[in-house]
Short mmCIF file of C-alpha atoms and ligand atoms in Angstrom, two decimals:
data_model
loop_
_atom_site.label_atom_id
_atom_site.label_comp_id
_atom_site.label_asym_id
_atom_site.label_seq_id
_atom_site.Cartn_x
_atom_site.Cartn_y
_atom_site.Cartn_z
CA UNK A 1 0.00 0.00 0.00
CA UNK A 2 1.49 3.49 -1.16
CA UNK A 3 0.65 6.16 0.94
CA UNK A 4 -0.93 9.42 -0.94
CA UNK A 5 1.45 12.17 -1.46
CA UNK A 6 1.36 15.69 -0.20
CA UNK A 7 2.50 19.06 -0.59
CA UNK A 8 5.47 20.07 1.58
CA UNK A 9 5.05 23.85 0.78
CA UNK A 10 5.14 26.69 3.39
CA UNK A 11 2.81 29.68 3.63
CA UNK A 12 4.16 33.22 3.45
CA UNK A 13 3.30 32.78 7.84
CA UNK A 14 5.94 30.38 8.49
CA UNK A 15 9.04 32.22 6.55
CA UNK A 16 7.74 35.21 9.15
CA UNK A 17 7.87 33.34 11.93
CA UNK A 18 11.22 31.60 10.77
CA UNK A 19 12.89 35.54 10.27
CA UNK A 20 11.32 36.14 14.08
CA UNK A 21 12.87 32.99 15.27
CA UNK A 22 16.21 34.28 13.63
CA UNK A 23 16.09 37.68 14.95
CA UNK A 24 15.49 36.81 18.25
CA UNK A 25 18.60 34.44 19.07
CA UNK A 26 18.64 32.39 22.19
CA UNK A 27 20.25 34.24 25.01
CA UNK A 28 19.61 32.84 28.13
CA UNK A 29 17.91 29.77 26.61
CA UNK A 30 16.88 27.06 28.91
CA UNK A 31 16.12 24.39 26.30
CA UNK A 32 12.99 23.90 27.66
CA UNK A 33 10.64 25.58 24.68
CA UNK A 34 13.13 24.49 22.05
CA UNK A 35 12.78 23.74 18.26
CA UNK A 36 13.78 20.45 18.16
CA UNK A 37 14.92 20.22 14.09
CA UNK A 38 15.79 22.63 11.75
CA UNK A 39 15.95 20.08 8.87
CA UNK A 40 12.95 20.63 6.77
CA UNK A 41 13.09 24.56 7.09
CA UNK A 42 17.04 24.38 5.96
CA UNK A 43 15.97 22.48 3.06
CA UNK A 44 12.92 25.20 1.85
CA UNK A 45 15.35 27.50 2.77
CA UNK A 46 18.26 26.92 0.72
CA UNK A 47 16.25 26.08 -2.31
CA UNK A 48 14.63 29.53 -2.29
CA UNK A 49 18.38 30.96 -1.69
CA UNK A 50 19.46 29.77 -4.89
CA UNK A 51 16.26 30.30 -6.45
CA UNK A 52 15.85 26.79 -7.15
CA UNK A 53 12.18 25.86 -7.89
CA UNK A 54 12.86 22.13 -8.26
CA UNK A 55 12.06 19.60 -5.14
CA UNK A 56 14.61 17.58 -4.74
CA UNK A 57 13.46 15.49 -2.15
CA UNK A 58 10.54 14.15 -3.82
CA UNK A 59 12.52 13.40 -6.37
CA UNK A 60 15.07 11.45 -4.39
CA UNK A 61 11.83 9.71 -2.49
CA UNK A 62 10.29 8.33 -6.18
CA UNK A 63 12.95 7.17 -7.08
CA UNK A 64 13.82 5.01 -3.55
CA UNK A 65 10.14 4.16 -3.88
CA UNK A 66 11.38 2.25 -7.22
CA UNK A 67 14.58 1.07 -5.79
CA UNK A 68 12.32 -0.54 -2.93
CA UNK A 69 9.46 -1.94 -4.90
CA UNK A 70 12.62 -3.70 -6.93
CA UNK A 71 14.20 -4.51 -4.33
CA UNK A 72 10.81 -6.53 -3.07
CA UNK A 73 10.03 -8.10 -6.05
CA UNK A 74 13.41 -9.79 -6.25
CA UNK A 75 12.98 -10.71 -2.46
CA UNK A 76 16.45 -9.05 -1.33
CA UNK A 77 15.83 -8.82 2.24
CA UNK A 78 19.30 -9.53 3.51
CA UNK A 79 21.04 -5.84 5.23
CA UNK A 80 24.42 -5.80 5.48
CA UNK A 81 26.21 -3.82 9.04
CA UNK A 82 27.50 -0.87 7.17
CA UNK A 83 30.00 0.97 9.49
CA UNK A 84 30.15 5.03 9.33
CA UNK A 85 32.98 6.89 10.02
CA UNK A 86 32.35 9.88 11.64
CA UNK A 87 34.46 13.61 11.89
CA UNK A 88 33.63 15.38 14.87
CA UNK A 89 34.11 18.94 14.32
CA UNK A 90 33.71 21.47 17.87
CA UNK A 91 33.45 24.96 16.85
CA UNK A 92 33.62 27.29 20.05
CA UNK A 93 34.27 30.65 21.01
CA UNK A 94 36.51 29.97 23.69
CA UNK A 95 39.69 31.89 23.40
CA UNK A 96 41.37 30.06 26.32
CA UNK A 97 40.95 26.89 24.87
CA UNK A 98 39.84 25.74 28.00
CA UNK A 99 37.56 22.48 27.39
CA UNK A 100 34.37 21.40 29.12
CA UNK A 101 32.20 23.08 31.83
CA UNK A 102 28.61 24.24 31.23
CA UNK A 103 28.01 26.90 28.85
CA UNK A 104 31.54 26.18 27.31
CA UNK A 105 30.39 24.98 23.45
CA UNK A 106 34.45 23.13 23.46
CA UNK A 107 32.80 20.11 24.96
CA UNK A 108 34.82 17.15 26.30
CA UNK A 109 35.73 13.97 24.82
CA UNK A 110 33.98 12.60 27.29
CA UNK A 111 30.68 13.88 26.21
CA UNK A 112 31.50 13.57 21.84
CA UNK A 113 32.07 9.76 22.60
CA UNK A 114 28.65 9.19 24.58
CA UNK A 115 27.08 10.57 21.57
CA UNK A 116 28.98 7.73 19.19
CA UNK A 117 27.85 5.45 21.83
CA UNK A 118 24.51 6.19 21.52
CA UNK A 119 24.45 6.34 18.04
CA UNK A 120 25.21 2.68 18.06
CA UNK A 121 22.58 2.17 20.69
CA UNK A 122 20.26 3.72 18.48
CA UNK A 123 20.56 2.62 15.45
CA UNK A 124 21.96 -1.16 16.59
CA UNK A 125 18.93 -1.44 19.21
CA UNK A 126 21.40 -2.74 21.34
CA UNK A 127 19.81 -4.89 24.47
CA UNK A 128 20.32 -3.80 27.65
CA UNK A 129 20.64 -0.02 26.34
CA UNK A 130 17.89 2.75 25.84
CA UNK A 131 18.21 2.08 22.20
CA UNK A 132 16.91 -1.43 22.92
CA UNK A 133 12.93 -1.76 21.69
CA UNK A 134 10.16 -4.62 21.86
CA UNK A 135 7.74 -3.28 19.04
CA UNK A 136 7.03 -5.88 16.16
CA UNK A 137 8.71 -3.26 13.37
CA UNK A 138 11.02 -1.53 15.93
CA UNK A 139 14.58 -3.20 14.32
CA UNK A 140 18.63 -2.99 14.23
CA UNK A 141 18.68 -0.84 11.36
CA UNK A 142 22.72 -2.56 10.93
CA UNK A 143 24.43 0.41 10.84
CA UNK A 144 27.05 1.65 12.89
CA UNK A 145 29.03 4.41 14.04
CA UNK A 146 32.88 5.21 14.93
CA UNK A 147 35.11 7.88 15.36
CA UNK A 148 37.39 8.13 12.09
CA UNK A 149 41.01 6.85 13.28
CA UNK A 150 42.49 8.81 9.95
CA UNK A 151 42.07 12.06 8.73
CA UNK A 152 42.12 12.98 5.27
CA UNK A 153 45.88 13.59 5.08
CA UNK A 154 46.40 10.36 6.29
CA UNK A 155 47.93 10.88 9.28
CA UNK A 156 46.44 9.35 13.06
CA UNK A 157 43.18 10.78 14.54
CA UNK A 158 41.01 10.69 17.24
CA UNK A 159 37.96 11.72 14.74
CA UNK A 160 37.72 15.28 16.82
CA UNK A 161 38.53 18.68 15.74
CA UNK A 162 38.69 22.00 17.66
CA UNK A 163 38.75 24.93 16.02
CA UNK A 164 38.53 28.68 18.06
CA UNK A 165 35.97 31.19 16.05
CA UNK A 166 36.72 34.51 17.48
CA UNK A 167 33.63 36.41 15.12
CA UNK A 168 30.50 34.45 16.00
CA UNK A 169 30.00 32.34 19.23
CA UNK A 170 25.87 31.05 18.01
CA UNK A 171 25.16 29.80 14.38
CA UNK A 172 22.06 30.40 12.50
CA UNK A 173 21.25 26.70 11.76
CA UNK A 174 20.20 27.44 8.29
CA UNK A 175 22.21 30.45 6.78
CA UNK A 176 25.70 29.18 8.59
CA UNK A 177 26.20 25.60 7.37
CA UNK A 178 28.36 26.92 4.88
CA UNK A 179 30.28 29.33 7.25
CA UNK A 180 30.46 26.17 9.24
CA UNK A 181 31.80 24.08 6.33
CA UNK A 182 34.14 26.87 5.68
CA UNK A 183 35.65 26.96 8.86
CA UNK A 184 36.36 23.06 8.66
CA UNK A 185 34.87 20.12 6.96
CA UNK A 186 36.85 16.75 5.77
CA UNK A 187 35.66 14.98 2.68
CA UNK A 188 31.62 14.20 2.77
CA UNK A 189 32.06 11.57 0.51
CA UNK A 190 34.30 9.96 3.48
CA UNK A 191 33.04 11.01 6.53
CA UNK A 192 29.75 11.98 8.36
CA UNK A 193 30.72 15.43 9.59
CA UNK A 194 29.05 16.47 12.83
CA UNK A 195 29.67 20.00 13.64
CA UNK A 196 28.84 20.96 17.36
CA UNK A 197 28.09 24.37 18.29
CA UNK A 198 26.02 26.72 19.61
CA UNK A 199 22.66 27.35 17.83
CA UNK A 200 20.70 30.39 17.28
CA UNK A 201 16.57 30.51 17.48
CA UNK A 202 16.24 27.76 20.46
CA UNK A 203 17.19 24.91 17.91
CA UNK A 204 18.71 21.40 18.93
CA UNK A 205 19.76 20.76 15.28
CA UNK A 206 20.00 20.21 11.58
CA UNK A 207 21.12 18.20 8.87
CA UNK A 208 21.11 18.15 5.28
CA UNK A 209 19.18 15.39 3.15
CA UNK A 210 21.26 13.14 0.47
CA UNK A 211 21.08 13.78 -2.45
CA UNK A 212 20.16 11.37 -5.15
CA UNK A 213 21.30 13.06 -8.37
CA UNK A 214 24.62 14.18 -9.97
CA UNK A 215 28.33 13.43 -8.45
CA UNK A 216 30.42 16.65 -6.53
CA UNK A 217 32.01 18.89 -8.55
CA UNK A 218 29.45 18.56 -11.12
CA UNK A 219 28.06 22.21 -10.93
CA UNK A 220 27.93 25.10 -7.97
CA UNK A 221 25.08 24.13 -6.41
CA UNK A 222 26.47 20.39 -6.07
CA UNK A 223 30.01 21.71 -4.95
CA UNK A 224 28.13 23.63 -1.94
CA UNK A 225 26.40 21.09 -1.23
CA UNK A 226 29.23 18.45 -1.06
CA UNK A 227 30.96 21.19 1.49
CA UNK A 228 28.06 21.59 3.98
CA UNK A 229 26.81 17.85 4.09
CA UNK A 230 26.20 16.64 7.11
CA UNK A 231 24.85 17.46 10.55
CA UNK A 232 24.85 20.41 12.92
CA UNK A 233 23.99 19.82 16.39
CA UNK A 234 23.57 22.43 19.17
CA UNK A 235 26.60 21.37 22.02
CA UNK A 236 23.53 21.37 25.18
CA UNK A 237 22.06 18.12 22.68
CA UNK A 238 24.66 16.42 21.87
CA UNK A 239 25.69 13.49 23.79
CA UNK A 240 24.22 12.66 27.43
CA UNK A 241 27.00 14.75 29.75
CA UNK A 242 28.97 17.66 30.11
CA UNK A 243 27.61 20.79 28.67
CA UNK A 244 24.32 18.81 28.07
CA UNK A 245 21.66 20.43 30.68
CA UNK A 246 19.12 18.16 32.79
CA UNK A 247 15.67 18.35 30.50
CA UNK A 248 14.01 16.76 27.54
CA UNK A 249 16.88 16.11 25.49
CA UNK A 250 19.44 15.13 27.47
CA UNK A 251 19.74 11.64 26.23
CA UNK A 252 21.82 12.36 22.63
CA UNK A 253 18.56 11.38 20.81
CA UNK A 254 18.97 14.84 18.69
CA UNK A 255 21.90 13.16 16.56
CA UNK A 256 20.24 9.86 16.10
CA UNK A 257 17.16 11.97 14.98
CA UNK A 258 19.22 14.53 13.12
CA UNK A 259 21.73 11.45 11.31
CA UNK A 260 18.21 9.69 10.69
CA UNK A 261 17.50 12.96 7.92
CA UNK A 262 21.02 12.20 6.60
CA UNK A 263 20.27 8.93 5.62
CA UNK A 264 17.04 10.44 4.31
CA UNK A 265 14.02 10.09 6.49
CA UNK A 266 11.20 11.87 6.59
CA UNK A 267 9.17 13.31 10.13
CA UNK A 268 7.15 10.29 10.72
CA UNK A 269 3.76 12.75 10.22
CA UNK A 270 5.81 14.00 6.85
CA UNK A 271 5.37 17.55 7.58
CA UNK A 272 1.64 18.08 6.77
CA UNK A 273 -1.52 17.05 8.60
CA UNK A 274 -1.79 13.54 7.26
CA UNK A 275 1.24 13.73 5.53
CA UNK A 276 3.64 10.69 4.22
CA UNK A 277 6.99 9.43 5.40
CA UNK A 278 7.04 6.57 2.74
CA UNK A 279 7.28 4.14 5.49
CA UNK A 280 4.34 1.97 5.56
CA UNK A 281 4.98 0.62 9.03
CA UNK A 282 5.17 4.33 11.03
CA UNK A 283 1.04 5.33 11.55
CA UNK A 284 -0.33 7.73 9.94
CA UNK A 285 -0.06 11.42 12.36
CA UNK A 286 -1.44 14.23 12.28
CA UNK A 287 1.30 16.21 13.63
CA UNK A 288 4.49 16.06 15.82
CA UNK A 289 4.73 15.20 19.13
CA UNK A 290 6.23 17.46 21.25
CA UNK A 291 6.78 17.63 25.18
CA UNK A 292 5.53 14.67 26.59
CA UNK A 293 5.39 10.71 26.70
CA UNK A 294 1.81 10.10 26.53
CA UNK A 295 0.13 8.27 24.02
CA UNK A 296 -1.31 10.69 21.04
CA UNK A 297 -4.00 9.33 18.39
CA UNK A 298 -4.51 10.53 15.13
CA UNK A 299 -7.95 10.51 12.79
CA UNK A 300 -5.96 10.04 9.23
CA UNK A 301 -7.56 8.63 6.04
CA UNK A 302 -10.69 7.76 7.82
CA UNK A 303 -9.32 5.95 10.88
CA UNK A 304 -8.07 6.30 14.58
CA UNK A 305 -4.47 5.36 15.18
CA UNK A 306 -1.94 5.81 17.76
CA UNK A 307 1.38 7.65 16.74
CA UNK A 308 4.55 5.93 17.23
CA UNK A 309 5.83 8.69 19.78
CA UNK A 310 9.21 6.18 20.58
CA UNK A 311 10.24 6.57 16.82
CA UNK A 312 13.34 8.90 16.63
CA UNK A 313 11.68 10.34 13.62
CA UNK A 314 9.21 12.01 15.52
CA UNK A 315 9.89 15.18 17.98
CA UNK A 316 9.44 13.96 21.04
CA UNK A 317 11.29 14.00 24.62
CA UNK A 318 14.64 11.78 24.31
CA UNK A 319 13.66 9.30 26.65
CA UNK A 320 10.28 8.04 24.77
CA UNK A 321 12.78 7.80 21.75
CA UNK A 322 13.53 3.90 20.88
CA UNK A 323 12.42 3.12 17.64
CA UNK A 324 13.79 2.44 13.91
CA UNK A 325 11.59 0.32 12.25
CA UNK A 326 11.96 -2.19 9.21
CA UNK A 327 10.99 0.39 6.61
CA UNK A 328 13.08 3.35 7.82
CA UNK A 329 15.81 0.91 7.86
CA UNK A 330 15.32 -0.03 4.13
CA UNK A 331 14.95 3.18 3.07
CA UNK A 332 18.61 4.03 4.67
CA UNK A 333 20.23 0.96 3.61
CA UNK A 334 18.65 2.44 -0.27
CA UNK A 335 20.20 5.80 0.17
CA UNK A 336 23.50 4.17 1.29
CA UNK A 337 23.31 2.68 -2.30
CA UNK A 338 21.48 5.49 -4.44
CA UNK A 339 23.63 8.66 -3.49
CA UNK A 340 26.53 8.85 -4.73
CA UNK A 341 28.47 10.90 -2.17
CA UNK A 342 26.69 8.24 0.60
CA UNK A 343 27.76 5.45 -1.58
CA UNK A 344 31.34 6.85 -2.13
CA UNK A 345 31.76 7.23 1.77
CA UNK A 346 30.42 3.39 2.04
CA UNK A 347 32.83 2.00 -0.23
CA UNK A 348 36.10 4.44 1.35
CA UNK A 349 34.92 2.99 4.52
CA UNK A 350 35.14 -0.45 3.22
CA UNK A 351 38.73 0.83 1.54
CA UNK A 352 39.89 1.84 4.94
CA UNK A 353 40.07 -1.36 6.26
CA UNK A 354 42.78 -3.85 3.98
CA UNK A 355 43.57 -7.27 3.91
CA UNK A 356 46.87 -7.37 5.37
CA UNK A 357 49.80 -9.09 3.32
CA UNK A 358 53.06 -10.36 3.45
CA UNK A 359 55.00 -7.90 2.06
CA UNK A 360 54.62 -4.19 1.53
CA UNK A 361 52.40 -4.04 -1.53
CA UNK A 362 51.30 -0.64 -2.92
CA UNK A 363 48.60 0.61 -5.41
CA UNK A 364 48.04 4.09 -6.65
CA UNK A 365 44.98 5.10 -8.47
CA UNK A 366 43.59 6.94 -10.45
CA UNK A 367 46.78 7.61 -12.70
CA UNK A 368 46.28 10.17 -13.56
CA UNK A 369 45.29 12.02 -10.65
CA UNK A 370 41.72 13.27 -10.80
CA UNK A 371 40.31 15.77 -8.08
CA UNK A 372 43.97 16.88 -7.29
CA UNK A 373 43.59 13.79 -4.76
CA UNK A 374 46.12 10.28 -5.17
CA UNK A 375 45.12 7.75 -3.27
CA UNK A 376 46.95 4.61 -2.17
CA UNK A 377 46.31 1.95 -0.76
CA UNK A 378 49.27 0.29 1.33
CA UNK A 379 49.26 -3.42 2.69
CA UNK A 380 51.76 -4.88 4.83
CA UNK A 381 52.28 -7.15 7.68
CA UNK A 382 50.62 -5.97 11.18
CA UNK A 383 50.98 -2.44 12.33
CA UNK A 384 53.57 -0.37 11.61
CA UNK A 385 55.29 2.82 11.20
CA UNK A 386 55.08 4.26 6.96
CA UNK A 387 57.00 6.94 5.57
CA UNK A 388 55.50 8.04 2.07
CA UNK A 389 57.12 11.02 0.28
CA UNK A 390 56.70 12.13 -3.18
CA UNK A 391 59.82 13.20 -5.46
CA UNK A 392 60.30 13.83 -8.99
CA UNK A 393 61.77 12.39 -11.58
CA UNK A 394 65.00 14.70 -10.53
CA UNK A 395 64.81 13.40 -7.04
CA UNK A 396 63.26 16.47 -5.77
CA UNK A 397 61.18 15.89 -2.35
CA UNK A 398 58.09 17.71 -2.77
CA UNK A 399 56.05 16.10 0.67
CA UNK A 400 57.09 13.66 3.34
CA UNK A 401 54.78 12.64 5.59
CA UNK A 402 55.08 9.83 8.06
CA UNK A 403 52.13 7.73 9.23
CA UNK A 404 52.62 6.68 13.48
CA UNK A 405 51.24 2.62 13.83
CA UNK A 406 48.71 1.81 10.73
CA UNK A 407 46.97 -1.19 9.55
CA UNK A 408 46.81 -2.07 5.68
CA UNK A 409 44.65 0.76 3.97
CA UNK A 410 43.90 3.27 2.01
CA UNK A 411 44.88 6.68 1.94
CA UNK A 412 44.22 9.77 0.22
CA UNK A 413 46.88 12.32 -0.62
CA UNK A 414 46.08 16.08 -1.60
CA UNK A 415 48.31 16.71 -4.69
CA UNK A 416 47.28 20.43 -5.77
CA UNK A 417 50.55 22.09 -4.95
CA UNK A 418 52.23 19.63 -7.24
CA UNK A 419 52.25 21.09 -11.84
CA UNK A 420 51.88 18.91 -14.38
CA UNK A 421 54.22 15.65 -14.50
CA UNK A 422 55.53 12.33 -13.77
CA UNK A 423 56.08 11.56 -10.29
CA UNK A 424 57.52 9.25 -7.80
CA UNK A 425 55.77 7.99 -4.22
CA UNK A 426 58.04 6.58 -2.31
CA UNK A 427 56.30 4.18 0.34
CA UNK A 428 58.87 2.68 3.53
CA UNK A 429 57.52 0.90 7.01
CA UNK A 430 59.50 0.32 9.65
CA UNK A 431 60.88 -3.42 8.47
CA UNK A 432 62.86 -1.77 6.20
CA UNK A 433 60.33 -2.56 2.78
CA UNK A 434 60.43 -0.05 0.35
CA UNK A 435 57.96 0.59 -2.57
CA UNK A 436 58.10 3.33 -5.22
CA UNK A 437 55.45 3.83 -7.93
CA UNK A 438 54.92 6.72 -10.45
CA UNK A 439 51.68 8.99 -11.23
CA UNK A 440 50.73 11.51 -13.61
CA UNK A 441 49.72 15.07 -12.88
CA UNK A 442 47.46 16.12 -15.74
ZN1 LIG B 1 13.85 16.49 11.97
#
């Protein structure tokens, strides 16, 4: 059964109370009256920056509909665990440096690796956690979560950034996420960037939606959107301690919510009275539910039924939140496949991880370099110091870099500052192996 569509359009009401919302910041905010997601108003509101008239999303939901009803007919109902990397990117306006307290948006370790933790809860419905669930649809949606132990240069990370912003301390979560992105943002085609900060307008956070058409690079309007993709989360949501304040949503449930857009989904009432998620196993609602636990009931299409308040997809408190079910599931598991930059990330994820070998074995592709990127991927035995440095055919070292304790895998190596030209990477590890291949630089 297909669920009618529905128009997702704002009145002329709603872009005045959005400009009222902007105006009036959040001093002093108590996350108490809070707008819990920014996602669907980013989306409007972008399009209508770039004067865009098209609707992406429904396009990108017709044609997982497809994908789906394939999908069905062929019977493919096995999931495989797909595991994210994630980039974890603090932006605060602390010019001490100093890290954690309340109020401070440079929030600890501590509290960015409860979030990662409950990611997995989430979206694993691990028993024994508050991600685990005993509804009929409510499932392990098989995807994971970890903190990305390389950054794009290659080099050893713990998957965090910090950066100081002296000029703004609370970001608009619509018109900043490309301030945001410009301030810092590794590959989205690698990693799920999560930028923390402080939010403007009482909002918990935001993410942008995949998109289903064209590669990066292709035009502007892709570029931008390659920058900015991701999630934005408000540092008093994210995670379940330090900054994060005693109230509604104090139990990390705005990331899982927020990362639940990224993949895709839809507000389980689809942003209209009535309106459609796609997923045939969330009830029909007529709205969102908002502040409390208890059980809501909804008159759609001619019948009474109760919303699924525990689905993360809805607005509720964090601690009704527990449920994925089997069709939000598929339709991530689609959008892992149908997007290209989602896809891309899948398969560098996969890349990451090598079989080891014997001996030092190296492969560089493409040749010749596209995207002023070269990337290599390095087997060896175990875990061990590399040393890769690029010369010319002269013998001219144009970049060293060394690489503490890796496994066999892949990595990606800016090459922009190098002209046009045949050169030489020079690979060594610790056992004394020694590889060099050439590349072109068209
Ligand atoms: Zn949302």
């Amino acid at each position: 059964m297909i669920k009618a569509k529905h128009s997702l359009g704002k009145s002329p009401l709603f872009w005045i109370a959005v400009l009222l919302i902007q105006t009036l910041g959040l001093s002093g905010q108590s996350l108490d009256s809070v707008n819990r997601c920014a996602t669907m108003e980013s989306y409007w509101f972008g399009l209508r920056s770039r004067g865009d008239s098209s609707h992406p999303l429904e396009i990108a939901n017709q044609r997982i509909n497809a994908y789906l009803a394939e999908k069905k007919a062929l019977r493919q109902t096995e999931f495989e665990v797909i595991n994210i990397p994630v980039v974890v990117h603090v932006i605060h306006n602390e010019p001490s440096g100093a890290i954690g307290g309340s109020g401070n948006a440079n929030i600890t370790e501590e509290q960015i690796r409860s979030q990662i933790r409950i990611l997995n809860e989430d979206y694993r419905k691990i028993p024994g956690t508050p991600g685990d669930n005993d509804n009929p649809v409510g499932v392990d949606t098989k995807i994971g979560f970890y903190l990305a132990d390389v950054a794009p240069d290659g080099s050893q990370t713990n998957g965090i950034t910090r950066t100081y912003y002296s000029a703004k301390s609370v970001f608009n979560p619509y018109a900043d996420a490309q301030l945001l992105a410009g301030i810092i943002s590794w590959p989205t085609d690698q990693y799920l960037n999560i930028w923390v900060c402080a939010l403007s307008g009482n909002y918990l956070g935001v993410a942008q939606f995949p998109s289903l058409s064209g590669f990066p690079g292709l035009d502007d309007s892709q570029a931008e959107e390659a920058l900015t993709d991701g999630v934005i989360i408000d540092y008093r949501a994210f995670g379940d301690r330090g900054a994060v304040p005693s109230n509604n949503y104090d139990m990390g449930r705005t990331t899982t919510h927020e990362v639940g857009h990224w993949f895709g989904l839809l507000h389980i009432w689809g942003d209209a009275r009535c309106g459609d998620d796609y997923c045939d196993d969330t009830p029909w609602a007529e709205g969102s539910n908002t502040t409390s636990c208890n059980e809501r009931f909804s008159n759609c299409r001619g019948s009474r039924t109760r919303n699924m308040i525990e689905n993360y997809m809805d607005y509720s408190p964090d601690r009704c939140m527990n449920i994925f079910t089997f069709n939000q599931m598929e339709r991530m598991h689609a959008v892992l496949e149908l997007s290209p930059r989602r896809a891309k990330l899948v398969e560098n994820a996969r890349k990451a991880k090598l079989e080891e070998s014997e001996k030092l074995q190296v492969q560089v592709f493409p040749n010749p370099v596209v995207d002023k990127m070269v990337n290599v991927e390095i087997r060896h035995k175990g875990y061990q110091d590399v040393t890769i440095s690029i010369t010319d055919l002269q013998g001219h070292v144009h970049e060293t870099s060394r690489i503490e304790k890796m496994w066999s895998r892949l990595v990606s190596l800016p090459v922009s500052n190098l002209s046009r030209g045949v050169y030489l990477l020079v690979i060594s590890n610790e056992s004394g192996e020694k590889n060099v291949s050439r590349f072109v630089v068209n």
